[in-house]
Amino acid sequence: MKIKVATIFPEMFEILDVGIIGRAKQNGLIDIQIYNIRDYSADKHKKTDDAPFGGGAGMVMTPQPIHDAILDMDKDRKAKRIYLSPRGKTLDQKTVERLAKEDELLLLCGSYEGIDERIIQLDIDEEISMGDYVLTGGELPAMTLINAVSRYIDGVLGSSESTDEESFSNGLLEYPQYTRPQEFMGLSVPQVLLGGNHKQIEDWRLEQSIEITKQRRPDLYEEYVSKNPKSGKEKKR
């Protein structure tokens, strides 16, 4: 997959050179290219923002440098163009999986009070938000999106099963995980996980996922129960 990012803070994306994403880049599984919007500014001072028409606090990113950057980044309009914006649709697992099927993504990071609306009309396919809060720019949301999508690219994770049994994969939050030692600070690993009975382990994990989701995300729980009516009658252990 190719992922191209337009930003005025390209240095922030150096973090993508480490960890799982960094290894995926080295192995050629992901091609991440960072473009500096300032390089496309026609202003002699490489300015990329100006005061908003109609007044108001803050500055707005001007359209010319962004538009020219996007035209250079995606000449043939092959990429899915995404603007990271608080007013966009909140990123969820279904969106992550959908975007992971794209061959190429173009991510636009806004700053200040946002970008000129005409860029959205001319150049953007979709607006995506990380949640009901506002950040100083789109760089962290872009990194979050890259991280989430990359996990669904073949070969990025060590096991293809890693995305099958985790939070949101089946509409539920993930069950508790344990590893060695068997006892720590007076707390023991549940006996069912030590017995080797895979059916009992599977049932226990599902019950735990259902109960955790019911307690912490009743909205997800209700949606799950509506699709799996019998699950509402689960037995607590």
mmCIF file of C-alpha atoms in Angstrom, residues 18-190:
data_model
loop_
_atom_site.group_PDB
_atom_site.id
_atom_site.type_symbol
_atom_site.label_atom_id
_atom_site.label_comp_id
_atom_site.label_asym_id
_atom_site.label_seq_id
_atom_site.Cartn_x
_atom_site.Cartn_y
_atom_site.Cartn_z
ATOM 1 C CA VAL A 18 10.395 2.551 14.373
ATOM 2 C CA GLY A 19 8.476 -0.468 15.630
ATOM 3 C CA ILE A 20 6.117 -2.562 13.541
ATOM 4 C CA ILE A 21 5.407 0.221 11.039
ATOM 5 C CA GLY A 22 9.109 0.928 10.590
ATOM 6 C CA ARG A 23 9.782 -2.751 9.941
ATOM 7 C CA ALA A 24 6.911 -2.917 7.447
ATOM 8 C CA LYS A 25 8.427 0.063 5.598
ATOM 9 C CA GLN A 26 11.835 -1.589 5.503
ATOM 10 C CA ASN A 27 10.312 -4.790 4.140
ATOM 11 C CA GLY A 28 8.471 -2.920 1.401
ATOM 12 C CA LEU A 29 5.002 -3.760 2.706
ATOM 13 C CA ILE A 30 4.076 -0.092 3.089
ATOM 14 C CA ASP A 31 5.353 2.888 1.134
ATOM 15 C CA ILE A 32 4.870 6.036 3.246
ATOM 16 C CA GLN A 33 5.786 9.347 1.616
ATOM 17 C CA ILE A 34 5.684 12.656 3.485
ATOM 18 C CA TYR A 35 5.191 15.942 1.589
ATOM 19 C CA ASN A 36 5.829 19.385 3.059
ATOM 20 C CA ILE A 37 2.989 21.733 2.078
ATOM 21 C CA ARG A 38 5.300 24.735 2.539
ATOM 22 C CA ASP A 39 7.358 23.560 -0.449
ATOM 23 C CA TYR A 40 4.375 24.326 -2.699
ATOM 24 C CA SER A 41 3.638 27.820 -1.414
ATOM 25 C CA ALA A 42 3.854 30.575 -4.037
ATOM 26 C CA ASP A 43 4.458 33.095 -1.265
ATOM 27 C CA LYS A 44 8.080 34.265 -1.077
ATOM 28 C CA HIS A 45 8.086 33.532 2.657
ATOM 29 C CA LYS A 46 6.504 30.090 2.107
ATOM 30 C CA LYS A 47 3.448 31.209 4.057
ATOM 31 C CA THR A 48 0.599 28.687 4.250
ATOM 32 C CA ASP A 49 -2.005 30.494 6.360
ATOM 33 C CA ASP A 50 -3.975 33.752 6.499
ATOM 34 C CA ALA A 51 -6.726 35.460 8.516
ATOM 35 C CA PRO A 52 -10.258 34.111 7.965
ATOM 36 C CA PHE A 53 -12.792 36.068 5.933
ATOM 37 C CA GLY A 54 -15.559 37.303 8.227
ATOM 38 C CA GLY A 55 -13.223 37.639 11.178
ATOM 39 C CA GLY A 56 -12.644 35.298 14.049
ATOM 40 C CA ALA A 57 -9.793 33.893 16.099
ATOM 41 C CA GLY A 58 -6.830 32.078 14.606
ATOM 42 C CA MET A 59 -5.605 31.515 11.079
ATOM 43 C CA VAL A 60 -6.822 29.360 8.199
ATOM 44 C CA MET A 61 -4.584 27.376 5.850
ATOM 45 C CA THR A 62 -4.649 28.905 2.363
ATOM 46 C CA PRO A 63 -5.823 26.824 -0.594
ATOM 47 C CA GLN A 64 -3.025 27.365 -3.143
ATOM 48 C CA PRO A 65 -0.181 25.415 -1.487
ATOM 49 C CA ILE A 66 -2.470 22.557 -0.433
ATOM 50 C CA HIS A 67 -4.088 22.262 -3.855
ATOM 51 C CA ASP A 68 -0.732 22.274 -5.660
ATOM 52 C CA ALA A 69 0.676 19.717 -3.221
ATOM 53 C CA ILE A 70 -2.252 17.355 -3.746
ATOM 54 C CA LEU A 71 -2.019 17.697 -7.537
ATOM 55 C CA ASP A 72 1.650 16.733 -7.356
ATOM 56 C CA MET A 73 1.069 13.897 -4.920
ATOM 57 C CA ASP A 74 -1.821 12.351 -6.825
ATOM 58 C CA LYS A 75 -1.573 13.420 -10.469
ATOM 59 C CA ASP A 76 -3.896 10.701 -11.779
ATOM 60 C CA ARG A 77 -6.321 10.821 -8.848
ATOM 61 C CA LYS A 78 -5.688 7.196 -7.904
ATOM 62 C CA ALA A 79 -5.593 7.747 -4.154
ATOM 63 C CA LYS A 80 -8.401 7.856 -1.630
ATOM 64 C CA ARG A 81 -8.043 11.428 -0.405
ATOM 65 C CA ILE A 82 -8.737 11.954 3.287
ATOM 66 C CA TYR A 83 -8.727 15.138 5.349
ATOM 67 C CA LEU A 84 -8.233 14.566 9.085
ATOM 68 C CA SER A 85 -10.915 16.792 10.592
ATOM 69 C CA PRO A 86 -12.890 17.044 13.868
ATOM 70 C CA ARG A 87 -16.088 17.354 11.831
ATOM 71 C CA GLY A 88 -15.461 14.139 9.894
ATOM 72 C CA LYS A 89 -16.936 10.708 10.514
ATOM 73 C CA THR A 90 -15.402 9.136 13.618
ATOM 74 C CA LEU A 91 -12.841 6.478 12.757
ATOM 75 C CA ASP A 92 -14.025 2.968 13.629
ATOM 76 C CA GLN A 93 -12.944 -0.574 12.856
ATOM 77 C CA LYS A 94 -15.172 -0.916 9.806
ATOM 78 C CA THR A 95 -13.635 2.218 8.304
ATOM 79 C CA VAL A 96 -10.123 0.949 9.066
ATOM 80 C CA GLU A 97 -10.810 -2.350 7.318
ATOM 81 C CA ARG A 98 -12.383 -0.563 4.351
ATOM 82 C CA LEU A 99 -9.427 1.783 3.927
ATOM 83 C CA ALA A 100 -6.969 -1.117 4.236
ATOM 84 C CA LYS A 101 -8.362 -2.444 0.948
ATOM 85 C CA GLU A 102 -7.336 0.714 -0.918
ATOM 86 C CA ASP A 103 -4.179 0.654 -3.032
ATOM 87 C CA GLU A 104 -3.266 4.218 -2.144
ATOM 88 C CA LEU A 105 -4.248 6.749 0.515
ATOM 89 C CA LEU A 106 -3.579 10.488 0.566
ATOM 90 C CA LEU A 107 -3.844 12.065 4.012
ATOM 91 C CA LEU A 108 -4.118 15.822 4.459
ATOM 92 C CA CYS A 109 -3.159 17.262 7.846
ATOM 93 C CA GLY A 110 -4.702 20.608 8.665
ATOM 94 C CA SER A 111 -3.429 23.067 11.270
ATOM 95 C CA TYR A 112 -4.524 26.286 13.001
ATOM 96 C CA GLU A 113 -8.294 26.767 12.572
ATOM 97 C CA GLY A 114 -8.396 24.334 9.642
ATOM 98 C CA ILE A 115 -8.183 24.618 5.866
ATOM 99 C CA ASP A 116 -9.994 26.688 3.249
ATOM 100 C CA GLU A 117 -13.324 24.979 2.490
ATOM 101 C CA ARG A 118 -12.659 25.050 -1.244
ATOM 102 C CA ILE A 119 -9.917 22.457 -0.845
ATOM 103 C CA ILE A 120 -12.464 20.046 0.594
ATOM 104 C CA GLN A 121 -14.789 20.736 -2.318
ATOM 105 C CA LEU A 122 -12.079 20.363 -4.954
ATOM 106 C CA ASP A 123 -9.665 17.773 -3.636
ATOM 107 C CA ILE A 124 -11.012 15.677 -0.767
ATOM 108 C CA ASP A 125 -13.028 12.439 -0.895
ATOM 109 C CA GLU A 126 -13.671 11.928 2.802
ATOM 110 C CA GLU A 127 -13.234 13.628 6.184
ATOM 111 C CA ILE A 128 -12.286 11.473 9.169
ATOM 112 C CA SER A 129 -12.181 12.375 12.862
ATOM 113 C CA MET A 130 -10.477 10.615 15.766
ATOM 114 C CA GLY A 131 -13.240 11.550 18.198
ATOM 115 C CA ASP A 132 -15.190 14.365 19.763
ATOM 116 C CA TYR A 133 -12.226 16.529 20.657
ATOM 117 C CA VAL A 134 -9.907 18.967 18.886
ATOM 118 C CA LEU A 135 -6.129 18.692 18.425
ATOM 119 C CA THR A 136 -3.602 21.292 17.273
ATOM 120 C CA GLY A 137 -3.239 19.592 13.899
ATOM 121 C CA GLY A 138 -3.956 16.517 11.820
ATOM 122 C CA GLU A 139 -0.543 14.906 12.225
ATOM 123 C CA LEU A 140 -1.356 12.684 15.218
ATOM 124 C CA PRO A 141 -4.684 11.578 13.670
ATOM 125 C CA ALA A 142 -2.837 10.758 10.432
ATOM 126 C CA MET A 143 -0.335 8.621 12.336
ATOM 127 C CA THR A 144 -3.180 6.879 14.155
ATOM 128 C CA LEU A 145 -4.925 6.129 10.888
ATOM 129 C CA ILE A 146 -1.707 4.834 9.314
ATOM 130 C CA ASN A 147 -1.062 2.589 12.312
ATOM 131 C CA ALA A 148 -4.578 1.169 12.367
ATOM 132 C CA VAL A 149 -4.770 0.546 8.616
ATOM 133 C CA SER A 150 -1.279 -0.939 8.366
ATOM 134 C CA ARG A 151 -2.202 -3.755 10.750
ATOM 135 C CA TYR A 152 -4.563 -5.129 8.093
ATOM 136 C CA ILE A 153 -1.934 -5.272 5.362
ATOM 137 C CA ASP A 154 -0.665 -8.804 4.755
ATOM 138 C CA GLY A 155 2.674 -9.443 6.416
ATOM 139 C CA VAL A 156 2.750 -6.417 8.700
ATOM 140 C CA LEU A 157 1.808 -8.373 11.827
ATOM 141 C CA GLY A 158 3.565 -11.582 12.770
ATOM 142 C CA SER A 159 0.332 -13.592 12.708
ATOM 143 C CA SER A 160 -2.737 -13.175 10.548
ATOM 144 C CA GLU A 161 -4.772 -14.176 13.600
ATOM 145 C CA SER A 162 -3.668 -11.047 15.470
ATOM 146 C CA THR A 163 -6.502 -9.036 13.949
ATOM 147 C CA ASP A 164 -9.093 -11.798 14.327
ATOM 148 C CA GLU A 165 -9.426 -11.908 18.112
ATOM 149 C CA GLU A 166 -9.045 -8.366 19.341
ATOM 150 C CA SER A 167 -11.285 -5.520 20.404
ATOM 151 C CA PHE A 168 -13.968 -4.659 17.831
ATOM 152 C CA SER A 169 -13.104 -7.609 15.541
ATOM 153 C CA ASN A 170 -16.421 -9.300 16.410
ATOM 154 C CA GLY A 171 -18.238 -6.241 17.737
ATOM 155 C CA LEU A 172 -16.996 -6.800 21.284
ATOM 156 C CA LEU A 173 -14.130 -5.568 23.430
ATOM 157 C CA GLU A 174 -11.281 -8.019 23.854
ATOM 158 C CA TYR A 175 -11.171 -10.596 26.650
ATOM 159 C CA PRO A 176 -8.464 -10.423 29.405
ATOM 160 C CA GLN A 177 -4.986 -11.666 28.473
ATOM 161 C CA TYR A 178 -2.505 -13.445 30.769
ATOM 162 C CA THR A 179 1.076 -14.690 30.496
ATOM 163 C CA ARG A 180 3.796 -16.011 32.834
ATOM 164 C CA PRO A 181 4.193 -16.098 35.793
ATOM 165 C CA GLN A 182 1.111 -18.094 36.759
ATOM 166 C CA GLU A 183 0.818 -16.097 39.994
ATOM 167 C CA PHE A 184 1.792 -12.442 40.477
ATOM 168 C CA MET A 185 1.324 -10.280 43.561
ATOM 169 C CA GLY A 186 -1.253 -12.725 44.907
ATOM 170 C CA LEU A 187 -3.264 -12.784 41.675
ATOM 171 C CA SER A 188 -3.548 -16.050 39.739
ATOM 172 C CA VAL A 189 -4.275 -16.836 36.104
ATOM 173 C CA PRO A 190 -7.852 -18.189 35.714
#
